Short mmCIF file of C-alpha atoms in Angstrom, two decimals:
data_model
loop_
_atom_site.label_atom_id
_atom_site.label_comp_id
_atom_site.label_asym_id
_atom_site.label_seq_id
_atom_site.Cartn_x
_atom_site.Cartn_y
_atom_site.Cartn_z
CA MET J 1 70.51 14.68 0.79
CA THR J 2 72.16 17.91 2.32
CA GLY J 3 75.09 17.25 5.64
CA VAL J 4 74.95 18.97 8.59
CA THR J 5 77.97 20.34 10.65
CA VAL J 6 77.64 21.00 14.36
CA ILE J 7 79.34 23.90 15.37
CA SER J 8 78.85 24.09 19.13
CA ILE J 9 76.70 22.60 21.81
CA ASP J 10 75.90 24.58 24.74
CA THR J 11 74.68 23.15 28.01
CA THR J 12 75.07 26.09 30.30
CA GLY J 13 71.41 26.96 30.41
CA PRO J 14 68.23 24.86 31.42
CA VAL J 15 67.93 24.41 27.60
CA VAL J 16 70.41 22.58 25.64
CA ILE J 17 71.12 24.32 22.26
CA VAL J 18 72.82 22.88 19.49
CA ARG J 19 74.24 25.02 16.66
CA ALA J 20 74.88 23.65 13.33
CA ARG J 21 74.74 24.56 9.67
CA THR J 22 74.35 22.86 6.49
CA CYS J 23 77.11 21.94 4.46
CA ASP J 24 77.42 23.76 0.66
CA GLU J 25 76.38 20.99 -1.19
CA PRO J 26 73.82 21.11 -4.13
CA ALA J 27 70.15 21.04 -3.05
CA ARG J 28 66.91 20.32 -5.13
CA CYS J 29 64.22 22.50 -5.76
CA LYS J 30 60.73 21.50 -4.25
CA GLY J 31 59.09 22.96 -7.08
CA CYS J 32 60.88 21.34 -10.41
CA GLY J 33 63.31 18.84 -8.89
CA VAL J 34 66.44 20.61 -10.33
CA THR J 35 69.42 20.61 -8.13
CA SER J 36 70.97 24.00 -7.57
CA ASP J 37 73.96 25.17 -5.27
CA TRP J 38 73.27 28.95 -6.61
CA MET J 39 73.02 30.39 -2.97
CA HIS J 40 70.80 33.14 -2.42
CA SER J 41 71.54 33.85 1.35
CA ARG J 42 71.13 32.06 4.58
CA TYR J 43 68.95 32.44 7.64
CA VAL J 44 68.54 30.28 11.16
CA ARG J 45 65.93 27.85 12.25
CA GLN J 46 65.54 26.98 15.41
CA LEU J 47 64.15 23.59 15.87
CA ALA J 48 62.57 21.75 19.18
CA ASP J 49 63.83 18.41 19.89
CA ARG J 50 63.31 15.65 22.08
CA ALA J 51 64.53 16.06 25.73
CA ILE J 52 68.14 14.74 26.61
CA GLY J 53 68.48 14.03 30.12
CA GLY J 54 65.40 15.54 31.39
CA ARG J 55 66.59 18.92 29.40
CA PRO J 56 64.86 20.58 26.51
CA VAL J 57 66.81 20.74 23.00
CA ARG J 58 66.87 23.26 20.83
CA ILE J 59 68.68 23.10 17.51
CA GLU J 60 69.68 26.74 16.05
CA LEU J 61 70.37 25.61 12.20
CA SER J 62 71.70 27.56 9.89
CA VAL J 63 70.11 26.68 6.53
CA ARG J 64 70.37 28.33 2.77
CA ARG J 65 67.82 29.78 0.61
CA LEU J 66 68.80 28.95 -2.94
CA TYR J 67 68.20 30.14 -6.68
CA CYS J 68 66.12 27.99 -8.87
CA GLU J 69 68.22 27.30 -11.96
CA ASN J 70 65.09 26.27 -14.02
CA PRO J 71 63.84 28.95 -15.77
CA ALA J 72 60.72 27.37 -16.07
CA CYS J 73 60.14 26.81 -12.64
CA VAL J 74 57.69 28.92 -10.76
CA LYS J 75 59.66 29.10 -7.70
CA VAL J 76 62.40 31.83 -8.05
CA THR J 77 64.02 30.86 -4.61
CA PHE J 78 63.49 27.88 -1.97
CA ALA J 79 65.17 26.93 1.37
CA GLU J 80 67.03 23.55 1.26
CA GLN J 81 65.77 20.79 3.69
CA VAL J 82 68.01 18.60 5.98
CA SER J 83 66.32 14.73 5.65
CA GLY J 84 65.19 13.63 8.92
CA LEU J 85 65.90 16.92 10.70
CA THR J 86 63.56 19.36 9.02
CA VAL J 87 60.20 19.80 7.71
CA ARG J 88 58.67 22.38 5.93
CA TYR J 89 56.57 24.87 7.89
CA GLN J 90 57.48 23.06 11.06
CA ARG J 91 59.23 23.96 13.98
CA ARG J 92 59.65 20.56 15.56
CA THR J 93 62.27 17.83 14.36
CA PRO J 94 60.25 14.59 13.02
CA LEU J 95 61.57 12.65 16.11
CA LEU J 96 59.58 15.25 18.60
CA GLN J 97 56.59 15.54 16.20
CA ASN J 98 56.35 11.79 16.09
CA LEU J 99 56.00 12.17 20.09
CA VAL J 100 53.23 14.61 20.12
CA GLU J 101 51.40 13.01 17.53
CA THR J 102 51.62 9.94 19.36
CA ALA J 103 50.84 11.16 22.61
CA GLY J 104 47.61 12.88 21.00
CA VAL J 105 46.83 9.50 19.50
CA LEU J 106 46.98 7.65 23.09
CA LEU J 107 45.73 10.28 25.55
CA ALA J 108 43.97 12.98 23.18
CA GLY J 109 44.31 16.77 24.39
CA ARG J 110 44.83 17.43 28.22
CA GLY J 111 46.11 13.86 28.99
CA GLY J 112 48.64 14.44 25.79
CA ALA J 113 49.69 17.82 27.03
CA ARG J 114 50.31 15.90 30.68
CA LEU J 115 52.61 13.65 29.62
CA LEU J 116 54.36 15.76 26.93
CA GLY J 117 54.81 18.23 29.93
CA LEU J 118 56.54 15.52 31.83
CA LEU J 119 58.85 14.67 28.86
CA ASN J 120 59.93 18.26 28.92
CA ALA J 121 58.06 18.93 25.61
CA PRO J 122 55.57 21.18 26.59
CA LEU J 123 52.20 22.10 24.57
CA SER J 124 49.00 23.11 25.28
CA ARG J 125 46.05 20.83 24.92
CA THR J 126 44.59 22.80 21.70
CA SER J 127 48.25 22.17 19.95
CA VAL J 128 48.08 18.50 20.56
CA LEU J 129 44.72 18.26 19.27
CA PHE J 130 45.56 20.39 16.46
CA GLN J 131 48.64 17.98 15.57
CA LEU J 132 46.43 15.10 16.17
CA MET J 133 43.90 16.10 13.47
CA ARG J 134 46.37 16.68 11.14
CA VAL J 135 48.04 13.06 10.64
CA SER J 136 46.38 11.63 7.72
CA LEU J 137 44.25 8.29 8.30
CA PRO J 138 45.32 5.47 6.44
CA ALA J 139 43.93 4.72 2.78
CA ILE J 140 40.57 2.83 2.87
CA ALA J 141 41.01 -0.38 0.93
CA THR J 142 37.70 -2.03 0.27
CA PRO J 143 37.57 -5.23 2.75
CA ARG J 144 36.57 -8.78 1.45
CA VAL J 145 35.03 -9.19 4.86
CA LEU J 146 33.10 -6.25 6.41
CA GLY J 147 31.88 -5.85 9.87
CA VAL J 148 29.24 -3.36 10.69
CA ASP J 149 27.49 -2.21 14.04
CA ASP J 150 26.09 0.35 15.84
CA PHE J 151 27.64 2.28 19.62
CA ALA J 152 25.90 5.02 21.24
CA LEU J 153 27.33 8.65 20.95
CA TYR J 154 25.43 10.25 23.71
CA ALA J 155 21.91 10.26 24.95
CA ASP J 156 19.79 8.59 21.95
CA VAL J 157 22.09 9.18 19.31
CA TYR J 158 23.76 6.38 17.68
CA GLY J 159 26.96 6.01 15.23
CA THR J 160 28.08 3.15 13.09
CA LEU J 161 31.34 1.88 13.01
CA LEU J 162 33.07 -0.29 10.33
CA VAL J 163 35.40 -2.78 10.69
CA ASP J 164 37.90 -5.01 8.15
CA GLY J 165 36.97 -8.49 8.76
CA ASP J 166 40.35 -9.85 7.60
CA THR J 167 42.65 -7.32 9.62
CA ARG J 168 40.36 -6.69 12.63
CA LEU J 169 41.11 -3.19 11.97
CA PRO J 170 38.41 -0.25 12.13
CA ILE J 171 37.81 1.40 8.93
CA THR J 172 35.66 4.71 9.60
CA LEU J 173 32.69 5.54 11.78
CA TRP J 174 29.82 8.36 11.51
CA GLU J 175 26.89 9.54 13.38
CA GLY J 176 23.85 7.84 12.77
CA ARG J 177 22.99 4.65 11.98
CA ASP J 178 20.37 4.89 9.10
CA ALA J 179 20.16 2.83 5.79
CA ALA J 180 21.34 5.28 3.23
CA ALA J 181 24.58 6.26 4.64
CA LEU J 182 25.60 2.54 4.58
CA ALA J 183 24.38 1.86 1.13
CA THR J 184 26.20 5.10 0.03
CA TRP J 185 29.91 3.92 1.87
CA LEU J 186 29.09 0.36 0.13
CA ARG J 187 28.56 1.67 -3.13
CA GLU J 188 31.52 3.87 -3.23
CA HIS J 189 33.38 0.70 -2.32
CA PRO J 190 32.59 -1.90 -4.48
CA GLY J 191 33.92 -5.46 -3.92
CA VAL J 192 33.03 -6.71 -0.54
CA GLU J 193 32.01 -10.12 -0.47
CA VAL J 194 30.70 -10.61 2.95
CA VAL J 195 29.06 -8.35 5.45
CA CYS J 196 28.62 -9.44 9.20
CA ARG J 197 26.01 -7.59 11.33
CA ASP J 198 23.55 -8.04 14.13
CA GLY J 199 19.56 -8.39 13.70
CA SER J 200 18.86 -4.64 12.58
CA LEU J 201 16.77 -4.39 9.74
CA THR J 202 18.48 -0.79 9.27
CA TYR J 203 21.55 -2.46 8.35
CA ARG J 204 20.18 -5.35 6.57
CA GLN J 205 18.29 -2.76 3.95
CA GLY J 206 21.59 -0.59 3.82
CA ILE J 207 23.47 -3.73 2.63
CA THR J 208 20.92 -4.78 0.21
CA ASP J 209 20.88 -1.76 -1.49
CA GLY J 210 24.26 -0.75 -1.57
CA ALA J 211 26.16 -4.53 -2.32
CA PRO J 212 23.31 -6.84 -3.08
CA ALA J 213 25.56 -9.09 -4.15
CA ALA J 214 27.28 -9.53 -0.28
CA LEU J 215 26.55 -12.73 1.57
CA GLN J 216 25.14 -11.50 4.70
CA VAL J 217 25.87 -13.00 7.96
CA SER J 218 23.38 -12.69 11.30
CA ASP J 219 25.92 -12.54 13.93
CA ARG J 220 25.69 -16.11 16.24
CA PHE J 221 26.41 -14.18 19.59
CA HIS J 222 23.32 -11.85 18.81
CA LEU J 223 20.79 -14.74 18.01
CA TRP J 224 22.16 -16.58 21.09
CA GLN J 225 21.43 -13.48 22.96
CA GLY J 226 18.15 -12.46 21.73
CA LEU J 227 16.85 -16.25 22.64
CA SER J 228 18.24 -15.55 26.02
CA ARG J 229 16.11 -12.73 26.82
CA ARG J 230 13.22 -14.29 25.22
CA VAL J 231 13.73 -17.28 27.88
CA GLN J 232 14.00 -14.83 30.85
CA ASP J 233 10.59 -13.13 29.80
CA VAL J 234 9.25 -16.65 29.78
CA ALA J 235 10.55 -17.63 33.13
CA ALA J 236 9.14 -14.28 34.16
CA ALA J 237 5.57 -15.69 33.03
CA HIS J 238 6.00 -18.78 35.07
CA ARG J 239 6.87 -17.26 38.25
CA SER J 240 4.12 -18.89 40.10
CA CYS J 241 6.34 -22.34 38.73
CA LEU J 242 9.80 -21.25 40.36
CA ALA J 243 8.85 -22.06 44.04
CA ALA J 244 9.24 -25.85 42.96
CA ALA J 245 12.94 -25.43 42.18
CA VAL J 246 13.65 -25.06 45.85
CA LEU J 247 15.69 -27.89 47.26
CA PRO J 248 14.23 -29.69 50.54
CA PRO J 249 15.35 -28.32 53.69
CA ILE J 250 17.62 -31.17 54.18
CA GLU J 251 20.02 -29.56 51.07
CA HIS J 252 20.68 -26.22 53.54
CA GLU J 253 22.62 -25.12 55.98
CA VAL J 254 21.39 -26.37 59.34
CA PRO J 255 21.33 -24.01 62.43
CA GLU J 256 24.89 -23.43 64.13
CA ARG J 257 23.70 -24.62 67.31
CA ALA J 258 23.34 -28.01 66.03
CA ALA J 259 26.91 -28.22 64.74
CA GLU J 260 28.10 -26.92 67.95
CA ALA J 261 26.39 -29.16 70.07
CA GLY J 262 28.24 -32.30 68.50
CA ALA J 263 25.72 -33.15 65.73
CA PRO J 264 27.19 -36.03 63.63
CA LEU J 265 29.48 -34.98 60.65
CA GLU J 266 27.00 -36.02 57.66
CA THR J 267 24.22 -33.61 58.96
CA THR J 268 26.08 -30.43 58.50
CA ARG J 269 26.39 -28.78 55.44
CA ALA J 270 30.00 -29.44 54.70
CA GLY J 271 29.66 -33.01 55.38
CA ARG J 272 26.56 -33.21 52.95
CA HIS J 273 28.21 -31.06 50.42
CA ALA J 274 31.41 -33.46 50.56
CA LYS J 275 29.61 -36.73 50.24
CA ARG J 276 27.62 -35.60 47.32
CA LEU J 277 30.63 -34.70 45.42
CA PHE J 278 32.75 -37.39 46.56
CA GLU J 279 29.77 -39.57 45.02
CA ALA J 280 29.43 -37.18 41.87
CA VAL J 281 32.90 -37.76 41.13
CA HIS J 282 33.33 -41.35 41.75
CA GLU J 283 30.60 -42.33 39.34
CA HIS J 284 32.69 -41.07 36.62
CA THR J 285 36.33 -42.07 37.75
CA GLY J 286 35.73 -45.85 36.81
CA THR J 287 34.50 -45.04 32.98
CA GLY J 288 38.45 -44.19 32.13
CA ARG J 289 37.68 -40.73 31.49
CA SER J 290 40.19 -37.95 32.17
CA ILE J 291 40.24 -35.57 35.31
CA SER J 292 39.86 -32.62 32.98
CA ALA J 293 36.58 -34.14 31.13
CA ILE J 294 35.05 -34.96 34.72
CA ALA J 295 35.86 -31.83 35.62
CA ARG J 296 33.70 -30.09 32.50
CA GLU J 297 30.90 -32.14 32.73
CA LEU J 298 30.34 -31.59 36.70
CA GLY J 299 31.14 -27.88 36.68
CA LEU J 300 33.68 -28.24 39.23
CA ASN J 301 37.73 -27.14 39.42
CA ARG J 302 40.11 -29.56 37.92
CA ARG J 303 41.78 -29.79 41.37
CA THR J 304 38.66 -30.36 43.27
CA VAL J 305 38.08 -33.16 40.65
CA HIS J 306 41.58 -34.70 41.26
CA LYS J 307 41.05 -34.42 45.33
CA TYR J 308 37.97 -36.27 45.82
CA ALA J 309 39.27 -38.69 42.88
CA ARG J 310 41.90 -39.95 45.15
CA ALA J 311 40.26 -39.80 48.28
CA THR J 312 38.87 -43.51 49.64
CA SER J 313 36.16 -41.89 51.63
CA TRP J 314 34.28 -38.46 51.99
CA GLN J 315 35.20 -38.24 55.46
CA GLU J 316 39.07 -37.90 54.27
CA VAL J 317 37.73 -34.64 52.06
CA VAL J 318 35.11 -33.23 54.09
CA ARG J 319 35.79 -29.48 55.29
CA ARG J 320 36.47 -28.95 58.87
CA PRO J 321 35.19 -25.82 60.67
CA ARG J 322 38.25 -23.63 61.71
CA LEU J 323 39.01 -23.39 65.10
CA ARG J 324 38.84 -19.84 66.15
CA PRO J 325 41.28 -18.24 68.69
CA PRO J 326 40.14 -17.01 72.02
CA THR J 327 39.00 -13.75 72.33
CA ALA J 328 38.03 -11.51 75.40
CA LEU J 329 34.49 -12.75 75.51
CA SER J 330 35.34 -16.48 75.23
CA PRO J 331 35.44 -16.71 79.28
CA TYR J 332 31.90 -15.38 79.30
CA LEU J 333 30.35 -17.56 76.51
CA ASP J 334 29.05 -20.07 79.04
CA HIS J 335 27.28 -17.24 80.91
CA LEU J 336 26.05 -15.58 78.04
CA ARG J 337 24.27 -18.83 76.55
CA GLN J 338 22.77 -19.23 79.91
CA ARG J 339 21.37 -15.46 80.24
CA TRP J 340 20.11 -16.39 76.78
CA ASP J 341 18.47 -19.43 77.69
CA GLU J 342 16.92 -18.04 80.46
CA GLY J 343 15.21 -15.62 78.02
CA GLU J 344 17.26 -12.28 78.32
CA HIS J 345 17.94 -11.17 74.71
CA SER J 346 18.95 -7.52 74.85
CA ALA J 347 22.66 -7.39 73.81
CA LYS J 348 22.98 -4.07 75.94
CA ILE J 349 22.14 -5.58 79.28
CA LEU J 350 23.84 -8.46 78.44
CA HIS J 351 26.91 -6.39 78.07
CA GLN J 352 26.30 -4.25 81.15
CA GLU J 353 26.00 -7.79 82.91
CA LEU J 354 29.45 -8.93 82.03
CA VAL J 355 31.06 -5.30 82.44
CA ALA J 356 30.27 -6.20 86.03
CA LYS J 357 31.78 -9.48 85.96
CA GLY J 358 34.94 -8.15 84.65
CA TYR J 359 34.50 -7.96 81.05
CA ARG J 360 36.44 -5.05 79.58
CA GLY J 361 35.43 -5.81 75.75
CA HIS J 362 33.44 -3.45 73.63
CA TYR J 363 29.46 -3.90 73.19
CA GLN J 364 29.71 -4.26 69.56
CA ARG J 365 31.45 -8.04 70.32
CA VAL J 366 28.67 -9.09 72.53
CA LYS J 367 26.10 -8.05 69.79
CA VAL J 368 27.73 -9.96 67.36
CA ALA J 369 28.12 -13.16 69.47
CA VAL J 370 24.72 -13.46 70.19
CA ALA J 371 23.40 -12.69 66.20
CA PRO J 372 23.35 -16.01 65.59
CA TRP J 373 21.39 -17.55 68.42
CA ARG J 374 18.81 -14.27 67.33
CA GLU J 375 18.42 -15.88 63.88
CA THR J 376 17.62 -19.29 65.33
CA ASP J 377 16.11 -19.06 68.86
CA GLY J 378 12.30 -18.41 68.92
CA MET J 379 12.33 -17.28 65.31
CA PRO J 380 10.47 -19.08 62.45
CA ALA J 381 12.30 -21.20 60.39
CA ALA J 382 14.39 -19.47 57.45
CA GLN J 383 12.35 -19.47 54.11
CA TYR J 384 14.35 -20.33 51.01
CA ARG J 385 13.16 -18.32 48.30
CA ALA J 386 12.64 -19.45 44.85
CA PRO J 387 15.07 -18.54 42.18
CA SER J 388 14.45 -15.43 40.13
CA PRO J 389 13.26 -15.58 36.44
CA LEU J 390 16.91 -14.39 35.50
CA GLN J 391 18.60 -17.25 37.54
CA VAL J 392 16.16 -19.86 35.80
CA ALA J 393 16.83 -18.40 32.32
CA ARG J 394 20.73 -18.50 32.91
CA TRP J 395 20.32 -22.00 34.43
CA ILE J 396 18.58 -23.13 30.94
CA ILE J 397 20.83 -21.04 28.59
CA ILE J 398 24.13 -22.73 30.23
CA PRO J 399 25.23 -26.17 29.02
CA PRO J 400 24.76 -28.93 31.37
CA GLU J 401 28.00 -29.70 31.63
CA ARG J 402 28.52 -26.30 33.24
CA ARG J 403 25.96 -26.53 35.75
CA HIS J 404 26.34 -26.59 39.31
CA LEU J 405 24.88 -30.07 40.92
CA ASP J 406 22.31 -27.94 42.86
CA ALA J 407 21.31 -26.19 39.80
CA GLN J 408 21.14 -29.48 38.20
CA GLU J 409 18.58 -30.63 40.91
CA GLN J 410 16.54 -27.60 41.08
CA LEU J 411 15.91 -27.42 37.22
CA ARG J 412 14.88 -31.35 37.30
CA LEU J 413 12.32 -30.35 40.07
CA LEU J 414 11.20 -27.61 38.19
CA PHE J 415 11.06 -29.19 34.69
CA ALA J 416 8.75 -32.01 36.43
CA HIS J 417 6.34 -29.50 38.02
CA CYS J 418 6.43 -27.20 34.78
CA PRO J 419 6.56 -29.12 31.41
CA GLU J 420 6.24 -25.86 29.34
CA LEU J 421 9.68 -24.80 30.95
CA ALA J 422 10.91 -28.27 30.07
CA HIS J 423 9.81 -27.70 26.44
CA VAL J 424 11.70 -24.21 26.30
CA HIS J 425 14.86 -25.93 27.70
CA GLU J 426 14.64 -28.71 24.92
CA LEU J 427 14.12 -26.09 22.24
CA VAL J 428 17.00 -23.97 23.44
CA ARG J 429 19.65 -27.24 23.33
CA GLU J 430 18.32 -27.78 20.04
CA PHE J 431 19.46 -24.21 19.00
CA ALA J 432 22.79 -24.40 20.91
CA THR J 433 23.62 -27.99 18.91
CA MET J 434 23.09 -26.21 15.58
CA LEU J 435 25.50 -23.49 16.86
CA ASP J 436 27.81 -26.11 18.13
CA GLN J 437 27.95 -28.44 15.04
CA GLN J 438 27.42 -25.28 12.50
CA ASP J 439 24.30 -27.29 11.10
CA ALA J 440 21.24 -25.32 9.94
CA THR J 441 19.69 -28.08 8.87
CA ALA J 442 17.19 -28.75 11.56
CA LEU J 443 16.49 -24.46 11.54
CA PRO J 444 13.09 -24.61 9.55
CA SER J 445 11.44 -27.45 11.72
CA TRP J 446 12.86 -25.78 15.14
CA LEU J 447 11.22 -22.42 14.19
CA ASN J 448 7.98 -24.29 13.40
CA ARG J 449 8.10 -25.77 16.76
CA LEU J 450 9.29 -22.22 18.32
CA ALA J 451 6.38 -20.34 16.66
CA THR J 452 3.58 -22.93 18.04
CA CYS J 453 4.83 -23.68 21.48
CA GLY J 454 2.40 -21.21 23.01
CA HIS J 455 4.51 -18.44 24.18
CA PRO J 456 4.03 -15.23 22.16
CA THR J 457 7.84 -14.07 23.00
CA LEU J 458 9.01 -16.89 21.61
CA ALA J 459 6.60 -16.87 18.51
CA GLY J 460 7.98 -13.12 17.92
CA LEU J 461 11.35 -14.36 17.79
CA ALA J 462 10.76 -17.06 15.39
CA LYS J 463 9.08 -14.39 13.15
CA GLY J 464 12.11 -12.09 13.34
CA ILE J 465 14.44 -15.35 12.41
CA ARG J 466 12.25 -16.06 9.46
CA GLU J 467 12.34 -12.72 7.98
CA ASP J 468 16.21 -13.02 8.00
CA GLN J 469 16.55 -16.82 7.41
CA ASP J 470 19.19 -16.65 5.06
CA ALA J 471 21.55 -14.59 6.79
CA VAL J 472 20.98 -16.62 9.95
CA VAL J 473 21.60 -19.94 8.23
CA HIS J 474 24.95 -18.19 6.98
CA GLY J 475 25.74 -17.17 10.57
CA ILE J 476 25.05 -20.69 11.93
CA THR J 477 27.15 -22.26 9.04
CA THR J 478 30.08 -20.15 8.15
CA PRO J 479 32.84 -19.14 10.60
CA TYR J 480 31.84 -15.50 10.15
CA SER J 481 30.72 -13.51 13.02
CA SER J 482 30.57 -10.03 14.82
CA GLY J 483 33.16 -10.59 17.39
CA MET J 484 35.62 -7.93 16.16
CA ASN J 485 32.78 -5.56 15.94
CA GLU J 486 32.24 -5.81 19.55
CA GLY J 487 35.47 -5.65 20.38
CA ARG J 488 35.97 -2.48 18.39
CA VAL J 489 32.99 -1.13 20.00
CA THR J 490 34.70 -1.48 23.28
CA ASP J 491 37.60 0.50 22.49
CA VAL J 492 35.24 3.30 21.17
CA LYS J 493 33.61 3.39 24.26
CA LEU J 494 36.92 3.61 25.82
CA GLN J 495 38.12 6.45 23.90
CA LYS J 496 35.09 8.10 24.62
CA ARG J 497 35.30 7.81 28.30
CA ILE J 498 39.03 9.07 27.94
CA MET J 499 37.75 12.17 26.44
CA ALA J 500 35.06 12.70 28.70
CA GLY J 501 32.44 11.98 26.32
CA ARG J 502 33.00 15.52 24.60
CA ALA J 503 34.82 14.33 21.60
CA GLY J 504 32.99 15.28 18.07
CA VAL J 505 33.04 12.95 15.80
CA PRO J 506 35.59 13.78 13.39
CA LEU J 507 37.86 13.91 16.71
CA LEU J 508 36.42 10.32 18.08
CA ARG J 509 37.22 8.74 14.33
CA GLN J 510 40.71 10.19 14.15
CA ARG J 511 41.59 8.46 17.43
CA VAL J 512 39.60 5.03 17.13
CA VAL J 513 41.62 4.41 13.64
CA LEU J 514 45.02 5.60 14.40
CA ILE J 515 44.91 3.98 17.90
CA ALA J 516 44.28 0.56 16.31
CA TYR J 517 47.19 0.82 13.56
CA LEU J 518 49.54 2.19 16.39
CA ARG J 519 48.54 -0.88 18.76
CA ARG J 520 49.17 -3.18 15.52
CA ARG J 521 52.49 -1.61 14.58
CA CYS J 522 53.94 -1.96 18.39
CA THR J 523 52.53 -5.44 18.61
CA ASN J 524 54.64 -6.38 15.36
CA GLN J 525 57.92 -4.60 16.36
CA ALA J 526 57.70 -6.56 20.11
CA ALA J 527 56.83 -9.85 17.94
CA SER J 528 59.77 -9.03 15.63
CA PRO J 529 62.98 -11.03 16.58
CA TRP J 530 65.00 -8.04 15.29
#
């Protein structure tokens, strides 16, 4: 390895200039590998290095050009290289070059150029992109578990992303989501044992053609998502039944005037809420179960359950109304209420009367003060709306132990009125049990019940699952999933937005793959004790 001797360091100008020269030692020819010390001439290379103290650094290095002493070598002369300092055809040191490439990987063109400008290594955005595209991608090793998913490039154009299921790192991506391209890639990389995908017919065909021996796994998330959308369609078809889920008026908030008039605590909304939670929590406290288990079953926070479990009565934990501090309007509230009861409901006139009595506040404060009276005095009772199909579908999909008490009661009323929705709820819970226990034994009988339940949307789902039943069974019973695919697709969308959606597929592939490896390398370095 050729040594370097520093001659001088000039710090007087805006740029730190380091002058050095290589030592007179034998150097190895790049053509044949034979060492030589027969000097032809010297010349000065100017190398940019990382800034020191916020000032750019330029290295003026005097290097030798040597004759190759091997007569059979195609090179007559060659220039010596200094390991760690010079690279052929490069005017930046490896340290600065690595900084430029990292900035390009993280922030692409414009963002990378701005960052390098702040680090006193100015470079144009096109140069940053050029250096980024020169970085070689990691060699593709055939993965044992492969994840396949699509993502939107722009408008109606989609792309395909491949992820290594073992390392959870992206492998490659390309434009389009046709079966032929996926089959070709699988043939070029034989040895894939498991392929995780969604319910796409295109990818199913591509995997069958390219890797017929591979085990296809239909992702559990997409299965559950497809069932959830069908449940919402069923709830929308029974929209007329959803009004039965409205709780009786006693379950809702009473008018504020009743609370202000000194109504009993148990008739207020806060009192009824505290009483209901107190009774629900104390039904479970005597069973020997832990606070965390009770909280999960009731869908409450652990601290809330602990507070109600320690209380001896619901009056101890009822939320008391906060006393509002007096305002400029407080001395006039009695007069304001008297005039309102007399029939004067114009906030503008009421404000004028109060001003005549000495009130110096704004009209808006009077308007806000009479707004609750306007909602309860002389107005029809509030009509509580029925839950939407989306809300009902969410209640059905959520596990019973995670539902709120009001949601449990509303579903009970709804199922008593609409047995068809109750049957759909049973089907959903049966499928959830299969997913939780990773047991697909009951899948055929469940599909028969799903197909004959009388809802075309559920019958269509049963038909689609039957056509891909082997992959669905593997999705339920094996630990493989497309979770790493969804995470990498989210990262692809992030990189697209960083580049304002204008990146072509080659640049997008370069950044998505390289940034994943860069994050992994930084994580490993941070976790290393050394």
